[in-house]
XYZ file of C-alpha atoms in Angstrom:
467
model
C 7.446 -40.224 63.450
C 6.027 -41.298 66.913
C 8.075 -42.389 69.493
C 8.542 -46.095 69.736
C 10.785 -48.630 71.051
C 12.794 -51.125 68.713
C 10.870 -54.108 69.880
C 7.584 -52.078 69.438
C 9.001 -51.616 65.895
C 10.157 -54.982 64.913
C 6.592 -56.506 66.117
C 4.737 -53.909 63.790
C 7.090 -55.070 61.044
C 7.265 -58.676 61.568
C 10.874 -58.723 61.952
C 13.761 -59.717 64.494
C 15.340 -57.175 66.907
C 19.285 -57.746 67.350
C 20.469 -55.575 69.890
C 19.438 -53.093 72.179
C 15.938 -52.339 72.599
C 16.361 -48.486 71.751
C 13.704 -45.772 72.137
C 13.254 -44.177 68.662
C 12.642 -40.310 68.543
C 13.521 -39.537 65.118
C 12.135 -39.803 61.463
C 12.182 -42.723 59.022
C 14.673 -42.301 56.141
C 15.649 -44.576 53.046
C 18.006 -42.134 52.132
C 21.234 -41.888 54.578
C 21.637 -38.556 53.578
C 18.582 -37.355 55.426
C 19.430 -39.411 58.510
C 19.757 -37.472 61.924
C 19.967 -37.949 65.579
C 17.432 -40.917 66.620
C 16.422 -41.948 63.064
C 15.190 -45.163 61.926
C 17.265 -46.096 58.572
C 15.724 -48.566 56.210
C 18.045 -50.306 54.284
C 16.098 -51.688 51.250
C 17.632 -52.654 47.570
C 16.500 -50.117 44.871
C 16.401 -49.603 41.038
C 19.815 -47.952 41.183
C 21.359 -49.228 44.318
C 21.161 -51.025 47.142
C 20.681 -49.165 50.590
C 22.516 -51.654 52.599
C 25.931 -49.954 51.164
C 24.975 -47.110 53.209
C 24.402 -48.156 56.485
C 27.770 -46.802 57.688
C 26.903 -43.571 56.733
C 23.442 -43.690 58.555
C 25.035 -44.835 61.701
C 27.512 -41.886 61.543
C 24.735 -39.362 61.075
C 23.014 -40.599 64.221
C 20.730 -43.358 62.986
C 19.168 -45.173 66.601
C 18.037 -48.334 64.665
C 18.335 -49.877 61.216
C 15.829 -52.097 59.443
C 17.513 -54.267 56.802
C 16.986 -57.566 55.002
C 20.084 -59.371 56.530
C 21.933 -59.471 60.012
C 24.094 -56.647 60.083
C 27.964 -56.932 61.324
C 27.827 -53.007 62.535
C 27.312 -52.554 66.181
C 24.172 -50.964 65.964
C 20.429 -52.151 66.996
C 18.801 -53.435 63.717
C 15.684 -55.501 62.719
C 15.706 -57.929 60.213
C 13.081 -58.370 57.740
C 12.238 -60.405 54.747
C 11.182 -57.390 52.868
C 11.981 -53.923 53.415
C 9.337 -52.324 51.650
C 6.791 -54.586 52.838
C 8.130 -53.856 56.191
C 8.046 -50.148 55.716
C 4.428 -50.086 54.836
C 3.638 -52.269 58.162
C 5.422 -49.750 60.118
C 3.147 -46.773 58.641
C 0.072 -48.975 59.222
C 1.130 -49.326 62.795
C 1.749 -45.404 63.299
C -1.590 -44.380 61.682
C -3.375 -47.073 63.682
C -1.807 -45.253 67.181
C -2.238 -41.957 65.941
C -6.093 -42.660 65.196
C -6.297 -43.968 68.817
C -4.728 -41.304 70.359
C -5.940 -38.312 68.465
C -8.440 -37.080 65.999
C -6.851 -37.941 62.965
C -8.660 -37.792 59.474
C -7.189 -39.171 56.383
C -7.976 -38.124 52.882
C -6.565 -40.354 50.116
C -6.291 -38.778 46.404
C -6.109 -40.986 43.112
C -6.748 -40.293 39.573
C -4.376 -40.189 36.151
C -4.020 -36.176 36.427
C -4.208 -33.648 39.161
C -3.279 -35.664 42.294
C -0.175 -33.116 43.412
C -2.118 -30.031 42.619
C -5.257 -31.270 44.544
C -2.964 -32.273 47.342
C -1.167 -28.998 47.485
C -4.765 -27.250 47.211
C -5.958 -29.393 50.388
C -2.596 -28.884 52.244
C -3.728 -24.814 52.159
C -7.089 -25.470 53.087
C -6.661 -28.021 56.051
C -3.461 -26.429 57.833
C -5.845 -23.481 58.729
C -7.726 -25.857 60.816
C -5.101 -28.316 62.276
C -1.469 -29.470 62.101
C -1.680 -31.015 58.454
C 1.059 -33.563 56.797
C 1.075 -33.878 52.757
C 3.400 -35.701 50.655
C 6.779 -33.981 49.538
C 6.665 -33.708 45.693
C 4.559 -36.556 44.385
C 5.494 -39.246 47.016
C 2.696 -41.553 45.968
C 4.045 -45.167 45.269
C 4.674 -48.261 47.799
C 7.379 -46.313 49.316
C 6.509 -42.498 49.191
C 3.167 -42.997 50.369
C 4.370 -45.057 53.488
C 7.193 -42.128 53.966
C 4.264 -39.487 54.298
C 2.124 -41.584 56.535
C 4.966 -41.695 59.039
C 5.668 -37.894 59.246
C 2.506 -37.891 61.411
C 2.332 -37.955 64.952
C -0.303 -37.542 68.128
C -0.809 -33.865 67.140
C -1.680 -34.567 63.414
C -5.260 -33.352 62.453
C -5.041 -34.331 58.688
C -2.939 -36.613 56.794
C -3.332 -35.970 52.725
C -2.172 -38.757 50.470
C -1.389 -39.259 47.136
C -2.052 -42.661 46.038
C -0.675 -43.610 42.617
C -0.528 -47.251 40.873
C 1.962 -49.144 38.401
C -0.268 -52.137 38.435
C -3.868 -53.121 39.785
C -3.494 -53.821 43.457
C -1.233 -50.901 44.448
C -3.883 -48.275 45.654
C -5.532 -51.362 47.588
C -2.402 -52.031 49.367
C -2.045 -48.294 49.931
C -5.700 -47.858 51.225
C -5.506 -50.795 53.603
C -2.290 -49.017 55.160
C -3.982 -45.775 55.584
C -7.619 -46.474 55.753
C -8.867 -43.410 54.246
C -12.134 -41.500 55.980
C -12.304 -39.771 52.409
C -11.513 -41.254 49.182
C -11.054 -38.831 46.139
C -11.207 -39.785 42.449
C -10.383 -37.011 40.011
C -9.971 -38.371 36.428
C -9.250 -41.495 34.378
C -7.208 -41.369 31.725
C -4.390 -42.562 29.504
C -1.657 -41.713 31.972
C 0.324 -44.938 32.443
C -1.781 -47.062 30.138
C 1.449 -48.871 28.886
C 1.961 -50.153 32.372
C -1.587 -51.047 33.076
C -2.371 -52.428 29.723
C -5.402 -50.199 28.968
C -7.776 -47.407 30.333
C -10.230 -50.476 31.431
C -7.431 -51.737 33.842
C -6.510 -48.155 34.858
C -10.166 -47.357 35.906
C -10.190 -50.939 37.762
C -7.062 -49.765 39.822
C -8.240 -46.430 40.286
C -11.397 -47.641 41.595
C -9.513 -49.269 44.504
C -9.727 -46.070 46.173
C -13.400 -46.340 47.052
C -14.057 -49.713 46.515
C -13.189 -50.861 50.395
C -14.554 -47.414 51.833
C -17.356 -48.234 54.814
C -20.891 -46.370 54.879
C -19.325 -43.991 57.400
C -16.584 -42.868 54.895
C -16.959 -40.655 51.900
C -16.140 -40.923 48.390
C -15.596 -37.708 46.334
C -16.227 -38.539 42.935
C -15.742 -36.235 39.341
C -19.580 -36.107 37.896
C -17.797 -35.002 34.622
C -15.415 -38.249 34.014
C -18.071 -41.037 33.366
C -15.439 -43.762 34.352
C -15.030 -41.962 37.929
C -18.797 -41.478 37.785
C -19.273 -45.272 37.145
C -17.300 -45.942 40.751
C -20.221 -44.977 42.662
C -21.610 -48.435 42.393
C -18.505 -49.905 43.679
C -18.362 -48.358 47.019
C -20.538 -48.247 50.122
C -19.409 -44.915 50.675
C -21.730 -41.807 50.996
C -20.796 -40.047 47.539
C -19.981 -36.225 47.251
C -20.054 -35.276 43.503
C -17.899 -32.334 41.589
C -18.318 -31.013 38.568
C -19.688 -28.494 36.166
C -23.338 -28.996 36.595
C -25.828 -28.958 39.356
C -26.723 -32.745 39.010
C -30.368 -33.851 39.290
C -32.817 -33.907 42.143
C -32.106 -37.527 43.336
C -28.162 -37.228 42.908
C -27.389 -33.534 43.488
C -23.622 -32.472 42.727
C -22.591 -31.490 46.227
C -20.222 -28.675 44.849
C -20.179 -27.489 40.892
C -18.687 -24.488 39.031
C -19.620 -22.129 36.402
C -18.470 -18.841 34.523
C -14.684 -20.915 34.247
C -12.032 -19.081 32.501
C -8.074 -18.567 32.490
C -5.762 -15.713 31.671
C -2.164 -15.331 32.004
C -2.817 -13.788 35.487
C -4.775 -16.697 36.665
C -7.980 -18.721 36.837
C -11.585 -17.763 37.840
C -14.875 -19.901 38.135
C -18.014 -19.506 40.391
C -18.247 -22.049 42.838
C -21.889 -23.413 43.663
C -23.252 -25.128 46.689
C -27.110 -25.585 46.504
C -28.242 -21.664 46.410
C -24.944 -20.673 47.761
C -22.238 -19.059 45.563
C -18.683 -18.043 45.848
C -15.889 -16.422 43.590
C -13.117 -18.238 42.947
C -9.699 -16.474 41.933
C -6.410 -18.792 41.621
C -3.081 -17.725 40.419
C -2.714 -20.826 39.093
C -2.922 -21.394 35.631
C -5.331 -23.570 33.598
C -9.100 -23.772 33.625
C -8.470 -27.762 33.943
C -7.402 -26.989 37.455
C -10.754 -25.990 38.458
C -11.906 -29.525 38.681
C -8.825 -30.126 41.356
C -10.113 -26.906 43.213
C -13.737 -28.542 43.165
C -12.476 -31.614 44.492
C -10.144 -30.064 47.068
C -13.441 -27.840 48.111
C -15.456 -30.945 48.250
C -13.522 -32.453 50.966
C -13.486 -29.334 53.250
C -17.534 -29.108 52.566
C -17.733 -32.798 53.560
C -15.499 -32.387 56.780
C -18.045 -29.340 57.513
C -15.369 -26.420 57.030
C -16.016 -23.269 56.219
C -16.523 -23.172 52.620
C -15.716 -19.111 51.941
C -12.498 -19.959 53.749
C -11.461 -22.608 51.903
C -12.214 -21.126 48.583
C -10.203 -17.764 49.978
C -7.213 -20.206 50.891
C -7.100 -21.169 46.757
C -6.661 -17.739 46.142
C -3.035 -17.841 48.073
C -1.440 -20.505 46.000
C 1.063 -19.267 43.941
C 1.541 -22.148 41.386
C 0.300 -25.633 41.249
C 3.307 -27.119 41.874
C 7.022 -26.696 40.776
C 7.326 -27.705 36.878
C 3.291 -27.639 37.060
C 1.896 -24.473 34.891
C 4.493 -22.676 36.681
C 4.825 -19.086 35.513
C 8.271 -17.629 34.609
C 8.856 -14.121 33.629
C 12.565 -13.964 32.369
C 12.167 -10.747 31.035
C 12.219 -9.021 27.760
C 8.415 -9.134 27.399
C 8.559 -13.144 27.334
C 6.268 -15.378 29.470
C 7.512 -18.876 30.399
C 4.542 -21.549 31.421
C 6.839 -24.286 32.872
C 4.672 -27.582 32.882
C 7.431 -30.170 32.219
C 7.343 -31.990 35.296
C 4.662 -34.564 33.953
C 2.531 -35.177 30.915
C -0.272 -37.439 29.750
C -2.593 -36.915 26.820
C -5.290 -35.526 28.518
C -2.929 -33.093 30.701
C -1.109 -32.273 27.837
C -4.374 -31.281 25.650
C -5.447 -29.549 28.264
C -2.345 -27.655 28.692
C -2.395 -26.826 24.854
C -5.942 -25.816 25.015
C -5.193 -23.150 28.223
C -2.136 -21.807 26.307
C -4.219 -21.073 22.933
C -7.159 -19.605 25.054
C -4.911 -17.269 27.286
C -2.696 -16.135 24.341
C -5.441 -15.494 22.104
C -7.103 -13.286 24.887
C -3.817 -11.354 25.333
C -3.373 -11.068 21.688
C 0.316 -12.770 22.505
C 2.054 -15.415 20.226
C 2.050 -19.177 21.162
C 4.810 -21.594 21.405
C 4.543 -25.031 22.582
C 7.717 -26.915 23.273
C 6.638 -30.544 23.523
C 8.591 -33.541 24.768
C 7.665 -37.234 24.694
C 4.705 -38.439 27.004
C 6.155 -41.518 28.954
C 4.521 -45.054 29.974
C 1.855 -45.077 27.249
C 2.914 -48.218 25.852
C 0.907 -49.570 22.541
C -0.894 -46.070 22.505
C 2.351 -43.778 22.336
C 2.491 -43.199 18.715
C -1.367 -42.713 18.153
C -1.373 -40.519 21.458
C 1.456 -38.027 20.232
C -0.091 -38.138 16.902
C -3.613 -36.822 18.210
C -1.597 -33.842 20.146
C 0.124 -32.758 16.999
C -3.395 -32.690 15.183
C -4.830 -30.805 18.295
C -2.065 -28.473 18.392
C -3.046 -27.340 14.834
C -6.603 -27.212 15.532
C -6.275 -24.798 18.277
C -4.305 -22.467 16.488
C -0.806 -22.816 18.610
C 1.432 -20.325 16.565
C 4.481 -22.261 16.788
C 5.120 -25.911 17.889
C 8.893 -27.235 18.832
C 8.871 -30.719 19.368
C 11.903 -32.436 20.869
C 13.192 -35.900 21.395
C 13.107 -39.256 19.175
C 9.696 -40.290 21.647
C 7.987 -36.891 20.271
C 8.470 -37.066 16.933
C 4.827 -38.221 16.320
C 3.877 -34.879 17.307
C 5.819 -32.997 14.620
C 4.636 -35.419 12.038
C 0.988 -35.177 12.701
C 1.009 -31.584 12.790
C 2.648 -31.439 9.313
C 0.222 -33.452 7.815
C -2.993 -31.874 9.593
C -2.406 -28.679 7.104
C 0.440 -26.286 6.105
C 1.369 -26.016 9.310
C 4.347 -27.533 8.914
C 6.179 -24.222 8.176
C 5.647 -23.521 12.134
C 6.304 -26.915 13.576
C 10.163 -28.025 14.140
C 11.482 -31.158 15.493
C 14.785 -31.380 17.270
C 16.508 -34.433 18.679
C 17.724 -32.952 22.037
C 17.070 -30.319 24.491
C 20.256 -28.338 23.558
C 19.189 -28.020 19.895
C 15.535 -26.771 21.324
C 17.335 -24.098 23.698
C 19.503 -22.792 20.430
C 16.378 -22.697 18.344
C 14.175 -20.693 20.769
C 16.887 -18.236 21.886
C 17.182 -17.685 18.195
C 13.540 -16.806 17.681
C 11.833 -15.848 20.844
C 10.469 -12.026 20.697
C 8.871 -9.558 22.929
C 5.290 -10.841 23.649
C 5.909 -14.569 23.035
C 4.351 -16.973 25.642
C 6.216 -20.278 25.529
C 4.604 -23.520 27.100
C 7.169 -26.705 27.844
C 4.911 -29.817 28.271
C 6.551 -32.998 28.571
C 7.127 -36.219 30.962
C 9.835 -35.794 33.555
C 12.295 -38.374 31.626
C 12.271 -35.799 28.645
C 14.432 -33.403 30.169
C 12.474 -30.377 29.522
C 11.928 -29.220 32.597
C 15.429 -27.974 32.964
C 15.356 -26.252 29.598
C 11.966 -24.196 30.715
C 14.053 -23.190 33.936
C 16.798 -21.733 31.637
C 14.820 -19.977 29.169
C 12.680 -18.796 32.022
C 15.241 -17.155 33.640
C 15.731 -19.403 36.541
């Protein structure tokens, strides 16, 4: 973070300073275990515990300033605020304002039901070639995680890439009001978190918040292939930069588009088009659906005036989309594991199943899908799990293992779809799934693990994958 006095931080967050007006030179942390000398520690109530319980630990670790929701007895400079989360966001907004005034900061915001983290990683690989770039650790994209990413910048930062997620309408609007993105990227609108939003229409409105407040000097990077995203063009004053899989029309040309998309167990290929120019894209990342994420990242680079050929080459250096996202593991014995169990939605699971079927059919290998629950679907849960069970049959997945009560509708639908019932098994726990897989796996098998993180299949995928 920027060097700031405690009084400046208090003014930025609307709090009251108690104690000395110290100079803060360290990072901002909400986890006392990460505090180092000179840090600011935000003590905030959480879902599991209360950060105020760890103030002593933060002071012992070297915290120079504490931001808390009540006056402290400890002898440490502290700022008292009504709401720690609101204060964190206010400090992030002030830091971005100061860095913009002092340097050449460009802020890119990314939202969408799927693909945010992969696109963020792609942009990190592209932009860091042109200047100091800050992007989220893991998938920090909520009201705490996004400001924490913003607070990592300093005067030298050239690019700030932000994931912007939402649980309810208004969340993305609050994050964009903090960061004021120069470019807003919308990848896709699907049923991820539909249970929280109350339906896909509400999800669409929430994602529209990314581009709604952009000005005419900004750029909205929109997926032409998704009709809900394409409809957002009417809600923004920004210049539109389209990406997709066709050239568009004379009056609305697609900035970048892809053809010749294909994926094997060695990686994914496509041809990238800009007008009459073309570039071959070769990525080690698995899955044809990741070409759309690549197009989004490349369209940002193009809108920034960066060398597109160099950007395409940068994507070829990425070894994986992210830990637990279409991650290739080779445990030996001629078995291949694809760990895609970090998160799951109906759209991303369908894409993973299609990719598995396509890649194994090309390679002449047996496909096995180990599927767990897709969380946060609300009233759509049974219907969407049922749909994926039928899809597994239709794309001809050879073996299906379904784990957990929340995912049982996948197994039931696969049994009903055809005589496929002989090749689908439902088990209650990951341990049962592991025993089953270890008894069945043979040389040549390709095993996909796909579920929401809460299902606990990612550790199972790591174990089967030999990690």
